[in-house]
Short mmCIF file of N, CA and C in Angstrom, two decimals:
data_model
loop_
_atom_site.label_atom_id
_atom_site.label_comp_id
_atom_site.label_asym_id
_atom_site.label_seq_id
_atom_site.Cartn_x
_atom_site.Cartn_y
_atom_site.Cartn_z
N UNK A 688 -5.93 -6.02 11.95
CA UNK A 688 -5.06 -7.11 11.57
C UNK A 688 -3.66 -6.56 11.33
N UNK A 689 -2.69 -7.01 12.05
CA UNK A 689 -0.86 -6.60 12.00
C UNK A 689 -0.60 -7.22 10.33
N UNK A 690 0.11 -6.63 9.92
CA UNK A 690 1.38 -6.75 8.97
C UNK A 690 2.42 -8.06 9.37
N UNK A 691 2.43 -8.77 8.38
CA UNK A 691 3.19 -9.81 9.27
C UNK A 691 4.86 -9.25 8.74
N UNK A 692 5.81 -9.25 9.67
CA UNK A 692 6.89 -8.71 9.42
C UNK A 692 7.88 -9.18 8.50
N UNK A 693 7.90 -10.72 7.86
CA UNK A 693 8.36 -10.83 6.96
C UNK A 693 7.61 -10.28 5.46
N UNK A 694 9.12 -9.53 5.05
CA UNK A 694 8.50 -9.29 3.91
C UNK A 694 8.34 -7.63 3.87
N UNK A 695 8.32 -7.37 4.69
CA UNK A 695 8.19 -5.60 5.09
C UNK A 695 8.86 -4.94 5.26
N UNK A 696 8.73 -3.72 4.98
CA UNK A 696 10.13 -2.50 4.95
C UNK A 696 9.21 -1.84 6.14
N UNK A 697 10.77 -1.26 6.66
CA UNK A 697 10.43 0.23 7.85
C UNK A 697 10.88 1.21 7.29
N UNK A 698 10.22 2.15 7.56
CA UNK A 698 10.74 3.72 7.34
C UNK A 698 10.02 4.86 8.48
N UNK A 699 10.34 6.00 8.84
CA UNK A 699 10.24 6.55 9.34
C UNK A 699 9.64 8.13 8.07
N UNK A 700 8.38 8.34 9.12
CA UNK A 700 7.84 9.45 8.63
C UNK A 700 7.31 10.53 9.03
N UNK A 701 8.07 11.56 9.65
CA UNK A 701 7.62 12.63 10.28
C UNK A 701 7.84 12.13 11.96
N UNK A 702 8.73 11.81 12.03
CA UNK A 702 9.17 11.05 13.32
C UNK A 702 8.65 9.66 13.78
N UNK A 703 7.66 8.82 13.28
CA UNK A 703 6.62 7.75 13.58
C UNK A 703 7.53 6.94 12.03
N UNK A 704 7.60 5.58 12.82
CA UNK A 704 8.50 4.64 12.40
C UNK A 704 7.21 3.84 12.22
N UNK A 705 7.25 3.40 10.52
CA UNK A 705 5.80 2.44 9.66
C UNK A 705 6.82 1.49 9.15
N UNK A 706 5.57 0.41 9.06
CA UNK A 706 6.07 -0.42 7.98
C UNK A 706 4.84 -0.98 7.04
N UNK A 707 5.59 -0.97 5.75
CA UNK A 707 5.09 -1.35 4.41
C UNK A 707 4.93 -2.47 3.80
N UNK A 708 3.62 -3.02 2.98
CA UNK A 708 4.47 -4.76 2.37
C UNK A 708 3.23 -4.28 1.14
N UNK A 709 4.01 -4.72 0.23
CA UNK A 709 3.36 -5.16 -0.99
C UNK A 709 3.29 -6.48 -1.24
N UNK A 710 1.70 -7.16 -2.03
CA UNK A 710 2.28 -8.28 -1.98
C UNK A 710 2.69 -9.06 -3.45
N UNK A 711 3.46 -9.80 -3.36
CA UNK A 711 4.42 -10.43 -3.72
C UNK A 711 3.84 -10.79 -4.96
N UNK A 712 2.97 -11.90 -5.52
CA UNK A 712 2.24 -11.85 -6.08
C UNK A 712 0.82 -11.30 -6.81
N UNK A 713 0.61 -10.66 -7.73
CA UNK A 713 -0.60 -10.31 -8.04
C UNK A 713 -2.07 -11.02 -7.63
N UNK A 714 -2.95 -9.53 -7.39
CA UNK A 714 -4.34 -10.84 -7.16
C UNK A 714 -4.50 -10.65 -8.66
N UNK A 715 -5.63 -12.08 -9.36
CA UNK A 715 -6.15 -12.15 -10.42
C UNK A 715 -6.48 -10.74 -11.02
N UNK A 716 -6.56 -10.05 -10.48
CA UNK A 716 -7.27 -8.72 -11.21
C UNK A 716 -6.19 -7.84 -11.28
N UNK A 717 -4.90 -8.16 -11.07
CA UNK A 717 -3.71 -7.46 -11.06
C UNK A 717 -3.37 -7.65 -11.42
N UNK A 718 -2.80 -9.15 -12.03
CA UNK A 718 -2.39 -9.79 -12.65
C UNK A 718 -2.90 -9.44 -14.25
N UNK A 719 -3.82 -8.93 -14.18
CA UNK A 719 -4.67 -8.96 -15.68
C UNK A 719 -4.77 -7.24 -15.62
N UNK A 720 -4.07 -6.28 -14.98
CA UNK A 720 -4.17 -4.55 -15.15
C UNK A 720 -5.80 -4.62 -14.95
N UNK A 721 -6.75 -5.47 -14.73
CA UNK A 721 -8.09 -4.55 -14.59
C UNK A 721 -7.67 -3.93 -13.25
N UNK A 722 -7.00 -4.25 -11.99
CA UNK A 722 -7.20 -2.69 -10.75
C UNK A 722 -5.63 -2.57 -10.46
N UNK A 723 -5.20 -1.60 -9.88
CA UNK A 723 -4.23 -1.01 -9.93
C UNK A 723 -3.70 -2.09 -8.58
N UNK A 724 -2.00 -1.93 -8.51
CA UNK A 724 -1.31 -2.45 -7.27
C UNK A 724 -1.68 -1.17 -5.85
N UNK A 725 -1.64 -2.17 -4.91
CA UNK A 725 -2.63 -2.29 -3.60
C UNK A 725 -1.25 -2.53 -2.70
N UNK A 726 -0.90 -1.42 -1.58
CA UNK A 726 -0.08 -1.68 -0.53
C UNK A 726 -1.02 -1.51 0.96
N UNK A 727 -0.12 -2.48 2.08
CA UNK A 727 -0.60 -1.90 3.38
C UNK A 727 0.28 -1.13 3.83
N UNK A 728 0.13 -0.23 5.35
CA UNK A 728 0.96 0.43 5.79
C UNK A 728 0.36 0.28 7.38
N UNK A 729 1.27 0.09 8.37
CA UNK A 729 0.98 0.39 9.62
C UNK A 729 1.86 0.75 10.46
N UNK A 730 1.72 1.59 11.55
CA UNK A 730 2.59 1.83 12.20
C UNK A 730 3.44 0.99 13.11
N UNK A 731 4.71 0.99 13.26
CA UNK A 731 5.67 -0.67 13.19
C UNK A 731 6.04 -0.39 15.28
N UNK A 732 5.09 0.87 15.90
CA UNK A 732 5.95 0.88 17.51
C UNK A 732 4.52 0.55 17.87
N UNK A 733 4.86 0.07 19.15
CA UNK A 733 3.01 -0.51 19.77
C UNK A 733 3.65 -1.33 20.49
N UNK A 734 2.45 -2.31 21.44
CA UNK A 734 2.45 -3.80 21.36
C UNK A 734 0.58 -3.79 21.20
N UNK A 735 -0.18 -3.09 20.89
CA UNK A 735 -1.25 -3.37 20.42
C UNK A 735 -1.29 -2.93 18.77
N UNK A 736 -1.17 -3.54 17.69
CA UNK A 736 -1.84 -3.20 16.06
C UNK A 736 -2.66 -1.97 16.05
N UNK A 737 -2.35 -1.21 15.31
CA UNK A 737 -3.39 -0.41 14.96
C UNK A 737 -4.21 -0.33 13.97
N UNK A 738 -4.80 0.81 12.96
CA UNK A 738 -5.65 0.47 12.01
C UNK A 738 -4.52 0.52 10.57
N UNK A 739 -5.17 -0.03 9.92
CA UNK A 739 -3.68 -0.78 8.94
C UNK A 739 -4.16 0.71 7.84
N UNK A 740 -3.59 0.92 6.77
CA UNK A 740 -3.86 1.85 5.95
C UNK A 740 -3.88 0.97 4.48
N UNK A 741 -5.01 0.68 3.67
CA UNK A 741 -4.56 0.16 2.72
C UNK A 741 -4.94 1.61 1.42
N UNK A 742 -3.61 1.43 0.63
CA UNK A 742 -3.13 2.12 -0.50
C UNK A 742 -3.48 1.71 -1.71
N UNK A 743 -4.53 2.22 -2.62
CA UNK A 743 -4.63 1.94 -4.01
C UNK A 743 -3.71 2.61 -4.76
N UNK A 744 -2.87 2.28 -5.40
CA UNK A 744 -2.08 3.13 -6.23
C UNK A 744 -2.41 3.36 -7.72
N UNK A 745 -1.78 4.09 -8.63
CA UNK A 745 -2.75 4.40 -9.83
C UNK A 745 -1.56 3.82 -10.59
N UNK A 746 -0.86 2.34 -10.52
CA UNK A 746 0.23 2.27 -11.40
C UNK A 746 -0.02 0.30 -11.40
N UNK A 747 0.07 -0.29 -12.40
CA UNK A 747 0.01 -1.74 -12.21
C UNK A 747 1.51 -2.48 -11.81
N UNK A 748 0.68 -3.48 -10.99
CA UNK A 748 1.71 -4.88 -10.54
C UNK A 748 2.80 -4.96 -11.46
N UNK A 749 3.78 -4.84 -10.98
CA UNK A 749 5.31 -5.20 -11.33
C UNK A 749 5.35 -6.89 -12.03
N UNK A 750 4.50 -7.66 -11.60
CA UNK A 750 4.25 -9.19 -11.75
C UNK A 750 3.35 -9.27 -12.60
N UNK A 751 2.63 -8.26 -13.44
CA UNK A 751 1.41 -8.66 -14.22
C UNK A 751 1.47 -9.53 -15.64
N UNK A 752 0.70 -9.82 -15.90
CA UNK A 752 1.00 -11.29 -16.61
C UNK A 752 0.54 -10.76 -18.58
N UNK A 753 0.27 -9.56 -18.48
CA UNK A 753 0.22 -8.86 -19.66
C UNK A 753 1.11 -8.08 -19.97
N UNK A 754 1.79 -8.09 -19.48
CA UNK A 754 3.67 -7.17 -20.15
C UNK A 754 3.06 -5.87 -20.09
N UNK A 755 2.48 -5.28 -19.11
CA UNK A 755 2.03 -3.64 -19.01
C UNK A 755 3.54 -3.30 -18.04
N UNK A 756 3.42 -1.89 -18.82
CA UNK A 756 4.65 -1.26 -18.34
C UNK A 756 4.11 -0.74 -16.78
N UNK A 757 5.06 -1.02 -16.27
CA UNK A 757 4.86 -1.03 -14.47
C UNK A 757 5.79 0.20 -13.83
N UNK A 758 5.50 0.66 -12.65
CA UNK A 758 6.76 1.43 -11.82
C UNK A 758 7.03 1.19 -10.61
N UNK A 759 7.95 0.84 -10.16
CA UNK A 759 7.71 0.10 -8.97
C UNK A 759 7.38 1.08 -7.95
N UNK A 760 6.67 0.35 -6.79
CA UNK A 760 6.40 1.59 -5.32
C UNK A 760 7.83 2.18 -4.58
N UNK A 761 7.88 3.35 -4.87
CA UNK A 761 9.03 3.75 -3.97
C UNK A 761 8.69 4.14 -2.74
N UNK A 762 9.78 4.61 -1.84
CA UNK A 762 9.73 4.44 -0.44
C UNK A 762 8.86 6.01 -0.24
N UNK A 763 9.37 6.80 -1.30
CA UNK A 763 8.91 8.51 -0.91
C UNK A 763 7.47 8.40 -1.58
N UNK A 764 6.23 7.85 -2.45
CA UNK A 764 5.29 7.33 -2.90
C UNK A 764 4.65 6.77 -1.42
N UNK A 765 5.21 5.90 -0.55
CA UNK A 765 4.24 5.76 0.52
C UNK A 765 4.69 6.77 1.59
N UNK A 766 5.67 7.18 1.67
CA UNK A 766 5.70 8.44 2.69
C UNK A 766 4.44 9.49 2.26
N UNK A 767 4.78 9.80 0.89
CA UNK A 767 3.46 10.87 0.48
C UNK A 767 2.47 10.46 1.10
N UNK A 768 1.81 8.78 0.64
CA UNK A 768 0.38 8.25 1.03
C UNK A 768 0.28 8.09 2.70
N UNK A 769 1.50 8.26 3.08
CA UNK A 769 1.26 8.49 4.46
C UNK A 769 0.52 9.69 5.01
N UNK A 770 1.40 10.60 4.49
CA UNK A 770 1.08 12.16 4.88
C UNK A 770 0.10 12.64 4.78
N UNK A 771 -0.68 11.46 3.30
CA UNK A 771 -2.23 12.36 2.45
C UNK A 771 -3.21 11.57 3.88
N UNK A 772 -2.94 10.38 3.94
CA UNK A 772 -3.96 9.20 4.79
C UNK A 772 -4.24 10.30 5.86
N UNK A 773 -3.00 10.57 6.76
CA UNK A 773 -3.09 11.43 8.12
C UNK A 773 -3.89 12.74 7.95
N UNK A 774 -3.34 13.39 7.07
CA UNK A 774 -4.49 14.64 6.38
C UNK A 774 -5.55 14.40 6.66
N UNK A 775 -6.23 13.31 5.91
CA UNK A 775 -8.08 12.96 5.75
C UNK A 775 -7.90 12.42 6.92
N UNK A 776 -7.08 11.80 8.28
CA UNK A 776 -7.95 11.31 9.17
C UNK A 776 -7.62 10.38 9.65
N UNK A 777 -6.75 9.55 8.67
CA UNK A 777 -6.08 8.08 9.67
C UNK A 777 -5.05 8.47 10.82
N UNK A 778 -5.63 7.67 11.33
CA UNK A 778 -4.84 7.35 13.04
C UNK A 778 -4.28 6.12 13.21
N UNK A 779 -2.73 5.88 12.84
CA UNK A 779 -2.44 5.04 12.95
C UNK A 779 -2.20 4.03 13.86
N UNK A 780 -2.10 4.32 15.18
CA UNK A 780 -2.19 3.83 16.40
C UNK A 780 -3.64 3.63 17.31
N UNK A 781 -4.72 4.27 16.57
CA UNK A 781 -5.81 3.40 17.36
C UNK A 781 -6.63 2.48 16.47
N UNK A 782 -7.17 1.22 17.42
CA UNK A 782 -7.89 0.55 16.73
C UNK A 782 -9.01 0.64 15.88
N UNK A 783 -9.00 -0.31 14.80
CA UNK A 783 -10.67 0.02 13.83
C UNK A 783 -10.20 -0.73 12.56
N UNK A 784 -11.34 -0.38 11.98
CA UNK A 784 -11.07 -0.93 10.77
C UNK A 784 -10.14 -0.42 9.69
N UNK A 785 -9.83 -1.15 8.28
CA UNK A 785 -8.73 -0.63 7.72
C UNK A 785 -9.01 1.17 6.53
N UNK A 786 -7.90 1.80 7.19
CA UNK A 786 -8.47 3.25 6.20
C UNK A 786 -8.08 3.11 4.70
N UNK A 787 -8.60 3.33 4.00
CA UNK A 787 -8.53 2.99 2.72
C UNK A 787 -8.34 4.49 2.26
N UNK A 788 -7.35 4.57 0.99
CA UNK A 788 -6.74 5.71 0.54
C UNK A 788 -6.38 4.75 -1.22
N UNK A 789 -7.36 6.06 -1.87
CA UNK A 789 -7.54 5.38 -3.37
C UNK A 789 -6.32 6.62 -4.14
N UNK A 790 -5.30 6.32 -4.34
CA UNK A 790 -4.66 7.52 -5.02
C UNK A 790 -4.49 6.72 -6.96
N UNK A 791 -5.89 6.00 -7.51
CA UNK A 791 -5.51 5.67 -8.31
C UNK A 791 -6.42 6.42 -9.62
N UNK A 792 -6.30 7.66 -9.02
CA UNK A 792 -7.33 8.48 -10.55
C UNK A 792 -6.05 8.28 -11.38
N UNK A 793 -6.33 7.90 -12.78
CA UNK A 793 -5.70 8.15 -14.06
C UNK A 793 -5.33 6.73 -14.07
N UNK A 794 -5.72 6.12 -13.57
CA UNK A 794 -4.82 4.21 -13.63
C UNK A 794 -6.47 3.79 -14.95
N UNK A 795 -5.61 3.30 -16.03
CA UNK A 795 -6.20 2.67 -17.39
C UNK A 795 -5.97 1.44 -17.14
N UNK A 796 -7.12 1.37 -17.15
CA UNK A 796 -7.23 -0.74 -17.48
C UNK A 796 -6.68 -1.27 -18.69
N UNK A 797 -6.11 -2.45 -18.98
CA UNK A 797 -5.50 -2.97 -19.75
C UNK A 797 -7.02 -3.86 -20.63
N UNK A 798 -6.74 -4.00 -21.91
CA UNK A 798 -8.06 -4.63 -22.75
C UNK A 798 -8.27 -6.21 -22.29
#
């Protein structure tokens, strides 16, 4: 499944041009700090989609509805999760299902 382009940043990483979207709103469980904020990433050259990369991060929603102190995703934070994804194995240009990359050891749930 593509990234729909509104709403998404490009960046370039190690020569391969991605794009990023967080979304906008919290899901219920984000909204409330029980799981950490969740980005996609895919690579933005093609005309076929490839496998999307989704990002657990170990830091809560910027939007959460319990006043938990937040940090927002910076651009060098998904370059890293780029670099770690490719390490273990994602291929961003061929098809499959989505690679999942949990970088959220140390993320505390809110009571």
């Amino acid at each position: 499944m593509a990234l729909s382009k509104k709403g998404s940043r490009r960046m370039t990483v190690d020569g391969i041009e991605y794009r990023w979207r967080i979304r906008r709103k919290p899901s219920y469980m984000q909204g409330l700090c029980w799981t950490p904020i969740t980005y996609a990433v895919e690579a933005a050259s093609g005309s076929q989609p490839g496998t999307t990369l989704i990002v657990t991060s170990g830091q809560a929603h910027p939007s959460n509805w319990v006043g938990a102190e937040a940090v927002p995703i910076c651009p060098a934070h998904v370059a890293a999760s780029i670099r770690e994804a490719r390490d273990r194995g994602w291929e961003p240009t061929k098809a499959g299902s989505p690679f999942q990359l949990d970088r959220s050891a140390g993320f505390i749930t809110q009571p």
